Amino acid sequence: MDNTALRQLAQQHPSFYLYDQAAIVSAIATLKTNFPTVDFLYSAKTNPHDKVVETIATQGFGIDAASVAEVMLGVQNGVPKEKIQFSAPGKTMENLADTVDHAIIIADSFHELDQLHQLAQERNTVLNIGIRINPNFGFDGGASCSKFGIDQDQLFAQLPTLLQQEHLNIVGLHCHLRSQSLDVDLLHQYHKNLLALALEFQTALGHPLQFLNMGSGIGIPYGTTDTEVDVAALGAVTTAALTALQSALPQTKFYIETGRYVVGKAGVYVTRVLDKKVSHGTTMIILCNTLNGFIRPSIEQMVTGYTTQDSPHNSEPLFTSKGAFQFTALTDSITFETVTLMGNLCTAMDVMAKNLTLPTLEIGDSVMVNNAGSYAAVLSPVQFSSQQKPVELFLTSHGQILTPFH
Ligand SMILES: *Cc1c(COP(=O)(O)O)cnc(C)c1O
C-alpha cells in the first residue's frame, strides 16, 4: 500500500495495523513452491486476526495452536482435526478435554501423557497423539535444558511403558528449537538431525510414524543489513533429504510450522503525531500508542539501553536485534530533523526510537513502522492506562480495506 493511501487511513485512525493479504499469499506461495513435500501449519499466536487466519487456512495451511482458543480458531476456519496440532506446555485436563475432538494433541510432559490416557480411558477411546521432544542436539550447539517437551533420553527410556498404554496411540513427533534463523546451513542441519531422530523414534515405536513436525526456524530480515533466507536453497536440500527417507518413513507426513515467515513482513503499524516539544535540546515527537500499541521497538530500546554489545542475543518474540524496525515519516516535508519518538503513556519507557533523522514531522502527521505483521498487536499491553487500542485493518488482494466491523 502506498504512503498516500496510508496517510488517508491515518486521518481516520490515530493508530492502526494494516495487514496485506497479497503479501501473505505471496509468502505462502514461496514456501509451497520450495517445499513441495512438506505440509505447513500456521503458528496462530503470531497473529490471530480473523482475516489473516482465514487467508492462510484458505491456502491449505493447518494450524499450530498454542491454546484452546487457537484450536477453535482453526475449527472456525474449517481446518480439519488432522491439520490442527495443539502444542503448549502446561495444558490442563480441561484444556485437553476441550480440544481432543478438534485437534491432534502434542503431549508436552509425562504428566500430560497421564492426563491424556485418563481422558481416553474415561471416553473409552484410543487417542492418536504426538509428543514434543527436547532432542539431544541443539539448533546450533549441544542439547540444553528446556521447559518444552520431554528430554530425548527420558522419552526413549519410558517409551516401552508408554506403548503399553492401550488408550494412547503415539503417532507423531514434534520439535521446535529456534525461531528467526537466517542461516540456511543451520536450518538444514536442524532438519537433517530431526530426520535421523524420527527414524530412531520410529524404530523404538515399532510402528510407522505418521508425522514429524519440525517446528519453525525460518526467519525474516528485520534490520537493513539482514539478508533474506534463501528459501529455494533450503527447500532444495531439505526436500532431497526428505525424499531420500521416503521408503524408510513411508507413512510420515512432514510439517513445518511458521508464523512470522508468512505474516511478519505483511504488516505495518501507523501511529499519529499527537504533540511535539523540545526538552534540553532534544526534539520529542509524541505518538499515539507506542509501547501500548506495538511494544517491540520499545523493548529494543530497553535491551540496547542495558548493554554495549553490538548484537545482544535475541529473545524472541520480544526482542530480535538492534535496528529491527524502520520508521517512515508519512509527510511531504522536504526538510529533515533529528528526533526521539515517544508515546502518549504516563511512563518514560515508551520510547520507539532515539536520535533518528526523519523528514520533519508536524502534529497530525503519522509515522509508519515496518515488520509489524508478527508478534505485534498480540504482544502489546493494551490495557495499560486504559487508552484506546490501535485498530487492525486488512487490505484484501482486491484492494479493499476491511475494518474490524466487517
Ligand atoms: C511460536 C512458535 C512457532 C512459530 O515461530 P515463528 O518464528 O513465528 O515462525 C512455531 N512453533 C512453535 C512450537 C512455536 O512456539
CSV table of C-alpha atoms and ligand atoms in Angstrom, one decimal:
chain,number,residue,atom,x,y,z
A,1,MET,CA,0.0,0.0,0.0
A,2,ASP,CA,1.4,3.4,-0.9
A,3,ASN,CA,2.1,6.1,1.6
A,4,THR,CA,-0.7,8.4,0.2
A,5,ALA,CA,-3.3,5.7,1.0
A,6,LEU,CA,-1.8,5.1,4.4
A,7,ARG,CA,-2.0,8.8,5.1
A,8,GLN,CA,-5.7,8.8,4.3
A,9,LEU,CA,-6.2,5.9,6.7
A,10,ALA,CA,-4.2,7.7,9.3
A,11,GLN,CA,-6.7,10.6,9.1
A,12,GLN,CA,-9.4,8.2,10.4
A,13,HIS,CA,-7.4,6.1,12.9
A,14,PRO,CA,-5.0,7.6,15.4
A,15,SER,CA,-3.1,4.2,15.4
A,16,PHE,CA,-3.6,1.1,13.3
A,17,TYR,CA,-2.1,-2.0,12.0
A,18,LEU,CA,-2.6,-2.9,8.3
A,19,TYR,CA,-2.2,-6.4,7.1
A,20,ASP,CA,-1.7,-7.0,3.4
A,21,GLN,CA,-3.4,-10.2,2.1
A,22,ALA,CA,-1.4,-10.2,-1.2
A,23,ALA,CA,1.9,-10.2,0.7
A,24,ILE,CA,0.7,-13.1,2.9
A,25,VAL,CA,-0.4,-15.1,-0.1
A,26,SER,CA,2.9,-14.5,-1.8
A,27,ALA,CA,4.9,-15.7,1.2
A,28,ILE,CA,2.8,-18.8,1.3
A,29,ALA,CA,3.4,-19.5,-2.4
A,30,THR,CA,7.1,-19.2,-1.9
A,31,LEU,CA,7.0,-21.8,0.9
A,32,LYS,CA,4.7,-24.2,-1.0
A,33,THR,CA,6.8,-24.0,-4.2
A,34,ASN,CA,10.1,-24.6,-2.5
A,35,PHE,CA,8.9,-27.4,-0.1
A,36,PRO,CA,6.7,-29.5,-2.3
A,37,THR,CA,6.8,-32.5,0.1
A,38,VAL,CA,6.1,-30.5,3.3
A,39,ASP,CA,2.8,-29.6,4.9
A,40,PHE,CA,2.6,-26.3,6.7
A,41,LEU,CA,1.0,-25.2,9.9
A,42,TYR,CA,0.4,-21.6,10.7
A,43,SER,CA,1.5,-20.6,14.2
A,44,ALA,CA,-1.6,-18.6,15.1
A,45,LYS,CA,0.0,-17.0,18.2
A,46,THR,CA,2.0,-14.7,15.9
A,47,ASN,CA,-1.2,-13.0,14.5
A,48,PRO,CA,-4.7,-14.4,15.1
A,49,HIS,CA,-6.5,-11.7,13.2
A,50,ASP,CA,-9.6,-13.5,11.7
A,51,LYS,CA,-8.9,-12.4,8.1
A,52,VAL,CA,-5.3,-13.3,8.4
A,53,VAL,CA,-6.1,-16.8,9.6
A,54,GLU,CA,-8.9,-17.2,7.1
A,55,THR,CA,-6.4,-16.3,4.3
A,56,ILE,CA,-3.8,-18.7,5.4
A,57,ALA,CA,-6.3,-21.6,6.0
A,58,THR,CA,-7.7,-21.0,2.5
A,59,GLN,CA,-4.2,-21.6,1.2
A,60,GLY,CA,-4.2,-25.0,2.7
A,61,PHE,CA,-2.2,-24.4,5.9
A,62,GLY,CA,-3.2,-26.2,9.1
A,63,ILE,CA,-2.9,-24.6,12.5
A,64,ASP,CA,-0.2,-24.8,15.1
A,65,ALA,CA,-2.3,-23.9,18.1
A,66,ALA,CA,-0.8,-22.8,21.5
A,67,SER,CA,-4.1,-22.5,23.3
A,68,VAL,CA,-7.7,-23.8,23.3
A,69,ALA,CA,-8.8,-20.5,21.6
A,70,GLU,CA,-6.3,-21.1,18.8
A,71,VAL,CA,-7.6,-24.6,18.3
A,72,MET,CA,-11.1,-23.2,17.9
A,73,LEU,CA,-9.8,-20.5,15.5
A,74,GLY,CA,-8.7,-23.4,13.3
A,75,VAL,CA,-12.1,-25.1,13.7
A,76,GLN,CA,-13.9,-21.9,12.8
A,77,ASN,CA,-11.9,-21.6,9.6
A,78,GLY,CA,-12.8,-25.1,8.5
A,79,VAL,CA,-9.4,-26.7,9.3
A,80,PRO,CA,-9.8,-30.4,9.8
A,81,LYS,CA,-8.7,-32.1,13.0
A,82,GLU,CA,-5.7,-33.8,11.4
A,83,LYS,CA,-4.3,-30.4,10.5
A,84,ILE,CA,-4.7,-28.7,13.9
A,85,GLN,CA,-1.9,-29.5,16.3
A,86,PHE,CA,-2.2,-28.3,19.8
A,87,SER,CA,1.3,-27.9,21.4
A,88,ALA,CA,1.9,-25.9,24.5
A,89,PRO,CA,3.4,-26.5,28.0
A,90,GLY,CA,1.1,-26.8,31.0
A,91,LYS,CA,-2.1,-27.9,29.3
A,92,THR,CA,-4.7,-28.7,31.9
A,93,MET,CA,-7.1,-31.6,31.9
A,94,GLU,CA,-9.8,-29.1,31.0
A,95,ASN,CA,-7.8,-27.8,28.0
A,96,LEU,CA,-7.3,-31.4,26.8
A,97,ALA,CA,-11.0,-32.3,27.1
A,98,ASP,CA,-12.0,-29.1,25.3
A,99,THR,CA,-9.7,-29.8,22.3
A,100,VAL,CA,-9.3,-33.5,21.9
A,101,ASP,CA,-12.1,-33.8,19.4
A,102,HIS,CA,-10.8,-30.9,17.3
A,103,ALA,CA,-7.0,-31.2,17.2
A,104,ILE,CA,-4.1,-33.6,17.4
A,105,ILE,CA,-2.7,-33.1,20.9
A,106,ILE,CA,1.0,-32.9,21.2
A,107,ALA,CA,1.9,-34.1,24.7
A,108,ASP,CA,4.5,-31.9,26.4
A,109,SER,CA,5.3,-33.9,29.5
A,110,PHE,CA,4.8,-37.3,31.2
A,111,HIS,CA,2.1,-35.7,33.4
A,112,GLU,CA,0.3,-34.7,30.2
A,113,LEU,CA,0.6,-38.2,28.8
A,114,ASP,CA,-1.0,-39.5,32.0
A,115,GLN,CA,-3.8,-37.0,31.7
A,116,LEU,CA,-4.4,-37.9,28.1
A,117,HIS,CA,-4.5,-41.6,28.9
A,118,GLN,CA,-7.0,-40.9,31.7
A,119,LEU,CA,-9.2,-38.8,29.4
A,120,ALA,CA,-9.1,-41.5,26.6
A,121,GLN,CA,-9.9,-44.2,29.2
A,122,GLU,CA,-12.9,-42.2,30.5
A,123,ARG,CA,-14.2,-41.8,27.0
A,124,ASN,CA,-13.4,-45.4,26.1
A,125,THR,CA,-11.4,-44.4,23.1
A,126,VAL,CA,-7.9,-44.6,21.7
A,127,LEU,CA,-6.3,-41.2,21.1
A,128,ASN,CA,-3.8,-40.6,18.3
A,129,ILE,CA,-1.2,-38.2,19.8
A,130,GLY,CA,2.1,-36.7,19.2
A,131,ILE,CA,4.9,-36.0,21.7
A,132,ARG,CA,7.1,-33.0,21.8
A,133,ILE,CA,10.8,-33.9,22.2
A,134,ASN,CA,13.7,-32.0,23.6
A,135,PRO,CA,16.4,-33.7,21.5
A,136,ASN,CA,20.0,-34.5,22.3
A,137,PHE,CA,21.1,-31.9,19.8
A,138,GLY,CA,20.6,-28.1,19.9
A,139,PHE,CA,19.9,-25.8,17.0
A,140,ASP,CA,23.4,-24.6,16.9
A,141,GLY,CA,25.1,-26.5,19.7
A,142,GLY,CA,24.5,-29.2,22.2
A,143,ALA,CA,21.4,-30.3,24.0
A,144,SER,CA,20.1,-27.9,26.6
A,145,CYS,CA,17.6,-27.7,29.4
A,146,SER,CA,14.1,-26.8,28.1
A,147,LYS,CA,10.7,-26.4,29.6
A,148,PHE,CA,9.3,-27.6,26.3
A,149,GLY,CA,8.7,-31.3,25.5
A,150,ILE,CA,10.4,-34.3,27.1
A,151,ASP,CA,14.1,-34.9,27.0
A,152,GLN,CA,15.1,-37.4,24.4
A,153,ASP,CA,16.8,-39.9,26.8
A,154,GLN,CA,13.8,-39.9,29.2
A,155,LEU,CA,11.4,-40.3,26.3
A,156,PHE,CA,13.2,-43.3,24.8
A,157,ALA,CA,13.6,-44.8,28.3
A,158,GLN,CA,9.9,-44.6,29.0
A,159,LEU,CA,8.6,-45.5,25.5
A,160,PRO,CA,8.2,-49.2,26.2
A,161,THR,CA,5.9,-48.3,29.2
A,162,LEU,CA,4.0,-45.7,27.2
A,163,LEU,CA,3.4,-48.1,24.4
A,164,GLN,CA,1.6,-50.4,26.8
A,165,GLN,CA,-1.0,-47.7,27.5
A,166,GLU,CA,-3.8,-49.1,25.4
A,167,HIS,CA,-5.8,-45.9,25.1
A,168,LEU,CA,-2.9,-43.9,23.6
A,169,ASN,CA,-1.5,-44.4,20.1
A,170,ILE,CA,1.7,-42.4,19.7
A,171,VAL,CA,1.7,-41.4,16.0
A,172,GLY,CA,3.9,-38.3,15.8
A,173,LEU,CA,6.9,-36.4,17.0
A,174,HIS,CA,7.2,-32.6,17.4
A,175,CYS,CA,10.2,-30.5,17.9
A,176,HIS,CA,10.8,-26.7,17.8
A,177,LEU,CA,14.1,-25.3,19.0
A,178,ARG,CA,14.5,-21.9,17.4
A,179,SER,CA,12.7,-19.1,15.7
A,180,GLN,CA,14.1,-16.4,13.5
A,181,SER,CA,17.2,-18.0,12.0
A,182,LEU,CA,18.5,-16.6,8.7
A,183,ASP,CA,21.2,-19.3,8.3
A,184,VAL,CA,20.3,-21.9,5.7
A,185,ASP,CA,23.1,-24.3,6.7
A,186,LEU,CA,21.9,-24.3,10.4
A,187,LEU,CA,18.3,-24.7,9.3
A,188,HIS,CA,19.2,-27.6,7.0
A,189,GLN,CA,21.4,-29.3,9.6
A,190,TYR,CA,18.5,-29.0,12.1
A,191,HIS,CA,16.1,-30.7,9.6
A,192,LYS,CA,18.7,-33.4,8.9
A,193,ASN,CA,19.2,-34.1,12.7
A,194,LEU,CA,15.4,-34.3,13.1
A,195,LEU,CA,15.0,-36.8,10.3
A,196,ALA,CA,17.6,-39.0,11.9
A,197,LEU,CA,15.8,-38.7,15.2
A,198,ALA,CA,12.5,-39.5,13.5
A,199,LEU,CA,13.9,-42.8,12.1
A,200,GLU,CA,15.3,-43.7,15.5
A,201,PHE,CA,11.9,-42.9,17.1
A,202,GLN,CA,10.0,-44.9,14.6
A,203,THR,CA,12.2,-47.9,15.3
A,204,ALA,CA,11.6,-47.5,19.0
A,205,LEU,CA,7.8,-47.2,18.4
A,206,GLY,CA,7.7,-50.3,16.4
A,207,HIS,CA,5.1,-48.9,14.0
A,208,PRO,CA,5.1,-46.4,11.2
A,209,LEU,CA,5.5,-42.8,12.3
A,210,GLN,CA,2.5,-40.8,11.0
A,211,PHE,CA,4.0,-37.3,11.3
A,212,LEU,CA,7.2,-35.4,12.1
A,213,ASN,CA,6.5,-31.8,13.0
A,214,MET,CA,9.8,-30.0,12.5
A,215,GLY,CA,8.7,-26.7,14.2
A,216,SER,CA,9.8,-23.3,12.9
A,217,GLY,CA,13.1,-21.6,12.4
A,218,ILE,CA,12.9,-19.8,9.1
A,219,GLY,CA,13.4,-16.1,9.8
A,220,ILE,CA,12.8,-12.9,8.0
A,221,PRO,CA,15.1,-9.9,7.5
A,222,TYR,CA,14.4,-7.3,10.2
A,223,GLY,CA,17.4,-5.0,10.1
A,224,THR,CA,18.5,-3.3,6.9
A,225,THR,CA,21.7,-5.5,6.9
A,226,ASP,CA,19.9,-8.8,7.4
A,227,THR,CA,19.8,-11.0,4.3
A,228,GLU,CA,16.7,-13.0,3.4
A,229,VAL,CA,16.8,-16.7,3.9
A,230,ASP,CA,17.4,-18.4,0.6
A,231,VAL,CA,14.2,-20.4,0.8
A,232,ALA,CA,14.9,-22.0,-2.6
A,233,ALA,CA,18.2,-23.3,-1.5
A,234,LEU,CA,16.9,-24.6,1.9
A,235,GLY,CA,13.8,-26.1,0.2
A,236,ALA,CA,16.1,-28.0,-2.3
A,237,VAL,CA,18.3,-29.6,0.3
A,238,THR,CA,15.6,-30.3,2.8
A,239,THR,CA,13.3,-31.8,0.1
A,240,ALA,CA,16.2,-34.0,-1.1
A,241,ALA,CA,16.7,-35.2,2.5
A,242,LEU,CA,13.0,-36.0,2.9
A,243,THR,CA,12.8,-37.8,-0.4
A,244,ALA,CA,15.8,-39.9,0.4
A,245,LEU,CA,13.9,-41.2,3.5
A,246,GLN,CA,10.6,-41.9,1.8
A,247,SER,CA,11.0,-45.6,1.9
A,248,ALA,CA,12.3,-45.7,5.5
A,249,LEU,CA,9.5,-43.4,6.7
A,250,PRO,CA,6.7,-44.5,4.3
A,251,GLN,CA,3.8,-43.1,6.2
A,252,THR,CA,5.3,-40.0,7.6
A,253,LYS,CA,3.8,-36.5,6.9
A,254,PHE,CA,6.4,-33.8,7.4
A,255,TYR,CA,5.2,-30.5,8.8
A,256,ILE,CA,6.9,-27.1,9.2
A,257,GLU,CA,5.3,-24.5,11.4
A,258,THR,CA,5.7,-20.9,10.7
A,259,GLY,CA,4.2,-17.7,11.9
A,260,ARG,CA,6.4,-14.8,11.0
A,261,TYR,CA,7.6,-16.0,7.6
A,262,VAL,CA,4.1,-15.7,6.3
A,263,VAL,CA,2.9,-12.5,8.1
A,264,GLY,CA,5.9,-10.7,9.6
A,265,LYS,CA,6.6,-8.5,6.6
A,266,ALA,CA,2.9,-8.3,5.6
A,267,GLY,CA,2.0,-5.8,8.3
A,268,VAL,CA,2.8,-2.2,9.1
A,269,TYR,CA,2.0,-0.1,12.2
A,270,VAL,CA,0.9,3.5,11.7
A,271,THR,CA,0.8,6.0,14.6
A,272,ARG,CA,-0.2,9.6,14.6
A,273,VAL,CA,1.9,12.5,15.9
A,274,LEU,CA,-0.1,14.0,18.8
A,275,ASP,CA,2.4,16.5,20.1
A,276,LYS,CA,5.9,17.8,19.6
A,277,LYS,CA,8.2,19.5,22.1
A,278,VAL,CA,11.8,20.3,22.7
A,279,SER,CA,13.4,19.5,26.1
A,280,HIS,CA,17.0,20.3,26.9
A,281,GLY,CA,17.8,20.3,23.2
A,282,THR,CA,16.1,17.1,22.2
A,283,THR,CA,13.1,17.2,19.9
A,284,MET,CA,10.5,14.8,21.0
A,285,ILE,CA,7.6,13.5,18.9
A,286,ILE,CA,4.7,12.2,21.0
A,287,LEU,CA,3.0,9.4,19.1
A,288,CYS,CA,-0.3,7.6,19.8
A,289,ASN,CA,0.1,4.1,21.3
A,290,THR,CA,3.7,3.1,21.1
A,291,LEU,CA,4.6,0.7,23.9
A,292,ASN,CA,0.9,0.0,24.3
A,293,GLY,CA,0.3,-0.5,20.6
A,294,PHE,CA,3.5,-2.0,19.2
A,295,ILE,CA,5.8,-2.9,22.1
A,296,ARG,CA,8.8,-4.4,20.2
A,297,PRO,CA,10.6,-1.2,19.3
A,298,SER,CA,10.3,-0.1,23.0
A,299,ILE,CA,11.8,-3.4,24.1
A,300,GLU,CA,14.6,-2.9,21.7
A,301,GLN,CA,15.3,0.5,23.3
A,302,MET,CA,15.3,-1.2,26.7
A,303,VAL,CA,17.6,-4.1,25.8
A,304,THR,CA,20.1,-1.9,23.9
A,305,GLY,CA,20.0,0.6,26.8
A,306,TYR,CA,21.3,-2.1,29.1
A,307,THR,CA,24.2,-3.3,27.1
A,308,THR,CA,27.0,-2.0,25.0
A,309,GLN,CA,27.1,-5.2,22.8
A,310,ASP,CA,26.7,-4.7,19.1
A,311,SER,CA,24.4,-7.7,18.8
A,312,PRO,CA,22.7,-8.6,22.0
A,313,HIS,CA,21.3,-12.2,21.8
A,314,ASN,CA,17.7,-12.3,20.6
A,315,SER,CA,14.8,-13.1,23.0
A,316,GLU,CA,12.0,-14.0,20.6
A,317,PRO,CA,9.3,-13.0,20.3
A,318,LEU,CA,10.1,-9.9,22.3
A,319,PHE,CA,13.5,-8.8,21.0
A,320,THR,CA,15.1,-9.7,17.7
A,321,SER,CA,18.1,-7.4,17.1
A,322,LYS,CA,19.3,-3.9,17.1
A,323,GLY,CA,17.7,-1.9,14.3
A,324,ALA,CA,15.0,-4.4,13.7
A,325,PHE,CA,12.4,-1.8,12.8
A,326,GLN,CA,12.4,1.0,10.3
A,327,PHE,CA,10.4,4.2,10.7
A,328,THR,CA,9.0,6.2,7.9
A,329,ALA,CA,7.6,9.7,8.3
A,330,LEU,CA,4.3,10.0,6.4
A,331,THR,CA,4.7,13.6,5.3
A,332,ASP,CA,5.6,15.6,2.2
A,333,SER,CA,8.1,17.5,4.2
A,334,ILE,CA,11.4,18.1,2.5
A,335,THR,CA,13.4,19.2,5.5
A,336,PHE,CA,14.9,16.9,8.0
A,337,GLU,CA,15.1,16.8,11.8
A,338,THR,CA,16.7,14.6,14.4
A,339,VAL,CA,14.0,13.5,16.8
A,340,THR,CA,13.2,11.0,19.5
A,341,LEU,CA,9.9,9.1,19.0
A,342,MET,CA,7.9,8.5,22.2
A,343,GLY,CA,4.4,7.6,23.1
A,344,ASN,CA,1.5,9.1,25.0
A,345,LEU,CA,1.7,7.0,28.1
A,346,CYS,CA,2.5,8.2,31.6
A,347,THR,CA,5.8,6.4,31.6
A,348,ALA,CA,9.1,7.5,30.0
A,349,MET,CA,9.7,3.9,28.8
A,350,ASP,CA,7.5,4.2,25.8
A,351,VAL,CA,10.4,5.2,23.5
A,352,MET,CA,10.2,3.9,20.0
A,353,ALA,CA,13.4,5.4,18.6
A,354,LYS,CA,16.1,7.8,19.7
A,355,ASN,CA,18.1,10.3,17.7
A,356,LEU,CA,16.5,9.4,14.4
A,357,THR,CA,16.8,11.7,11.5
A,358,LEU,CA,13.5,11.9,9.6
A,359,PRO,CA,11.6,14.3,7.4
A,360,THR,CA,10.3,17.0,9.7
A,361,LEU,CA,7.1,15.8,11.4
A,362,GLU,CA,4.3,18.1,12.5
A,363,ILE,CA,1.4,17.4,14.8
A,364,GLY,CA,-1.2,15.5,12.8
A,365,ASP,CA,1.3,13.7,10.6
A,366,SER,CA,1.9,10.0,11.1
A,367,VAL,CA,4.8,7.5,11.4
A,368,MET,CA,4.9,4.1,9.8
A,369,VAL,CA,6.8,1.2,11.4
A,370,ASN,CA,7.5,-1.9,9.3
A,371,ASN,CA,7.8,-5.6,10.3
A,372,ALA,CA,4.5,-5.3,12.2
A,373,GLY,CA,2.7,-8.4,11.0
A,374,SER,CA,4.1,-10.8,13.6
A,375,TYR,CA,4.2,-10.7,17.4
A,376,ALA,CA,3.0,-7.1,17.2
A,377,ALA,CA,-0.7,-6.4,18.1
A,378,VAL,CA,-0.7,-9.6,20.3
A,379,LEU,CA,2.2,-8.6,22.5
A,380,SER,CA,1.4,-5.1,23.4
A,381,PRO,CA,0.0,-4.2,26.8
A,382,VAL,CA,-3.1,-2.6,25.5
A,383,GLN,CA,-4.8,-2.4,29.0
A,384,PHE,CA,-2.1,-0.1,30.3
A,385,SER,CA,-3.7,3.2,31.3
A,386,SER,CA,-6.9,2.4,29.6
A,387,GLN,CA,-6.1,4.0,26.3
A,388,GLN,CA,-8.0,3.4,23.1
A,389,LYS,CA,-6.5,0.4,21.3
A,390,PRO,CA,-5.0,0.5,17.8
A,391,VAL,CA,-7.4,-0.9,15.2
A,392,GLU,CA,-6.4,-3.8,12.9
A,393,LEU,CA,-7.2,-3.2,9.3
A,394,PHE,CA,-6.9,-5.7,6.5
A,395,LEU,CA,-6.1,-4.9,2.9
A,396,THR,CA,-7.6,-7.6,0.6
A,397,SER,CA,-5.9,-8.8,-2.6
A,398,HIS,CA,-8.6,-6.7,-4.4
A,399,GLY,CA,-7.5,-3.5,-2.7
A,400,GLN,CA,-10.4,-3.3,-0.3
A,401,ILE,CA,-9.8,-2.2,3.3
A,402,LEU,CA,-11.6,-4.2,5.9
A,403,THR,CA,-12.2,-2.6,9.2
A,404,PRO,CA,-12.9,-4.6,12.4
A,405,PHE,CA,-16.6,-4.1,11.8
A,406,HIS,CA,-16.8,-6.1,8.6
B,1,LIG,C1,6.0,-19.6,18.1
B,1,LIG,C2,6.2,-20.9,17.6
B,1,LIG,C3,6.4,-21.2,16.2
B,1,LIG,C4,6.4,-20.0,15.2
B,1,LIG,O1,7.6,-19.4,15.2
B,1,LIG,P1,7.9,-18.3,14.0
B,1,LIG,O2,9.2,-17.7,14.3
B,1,LIG,O3,6.8,-17.3,14.2
B,1,LIG,O4,7.8,-19.0,12.7
B,1,LIG,C5,6.4,-22.4,15.8
B,1,LIG,N1,6.4,-23.5,16.6
B,1,LIG,C6,6.3,-23.3,18.0
B,1,LIG,C7,6.3,-24.5,18.8
B,1,LIG,C8,6.2,-22.1,18.5
B,1,LIG,O5,6.1,-21.9,19.8
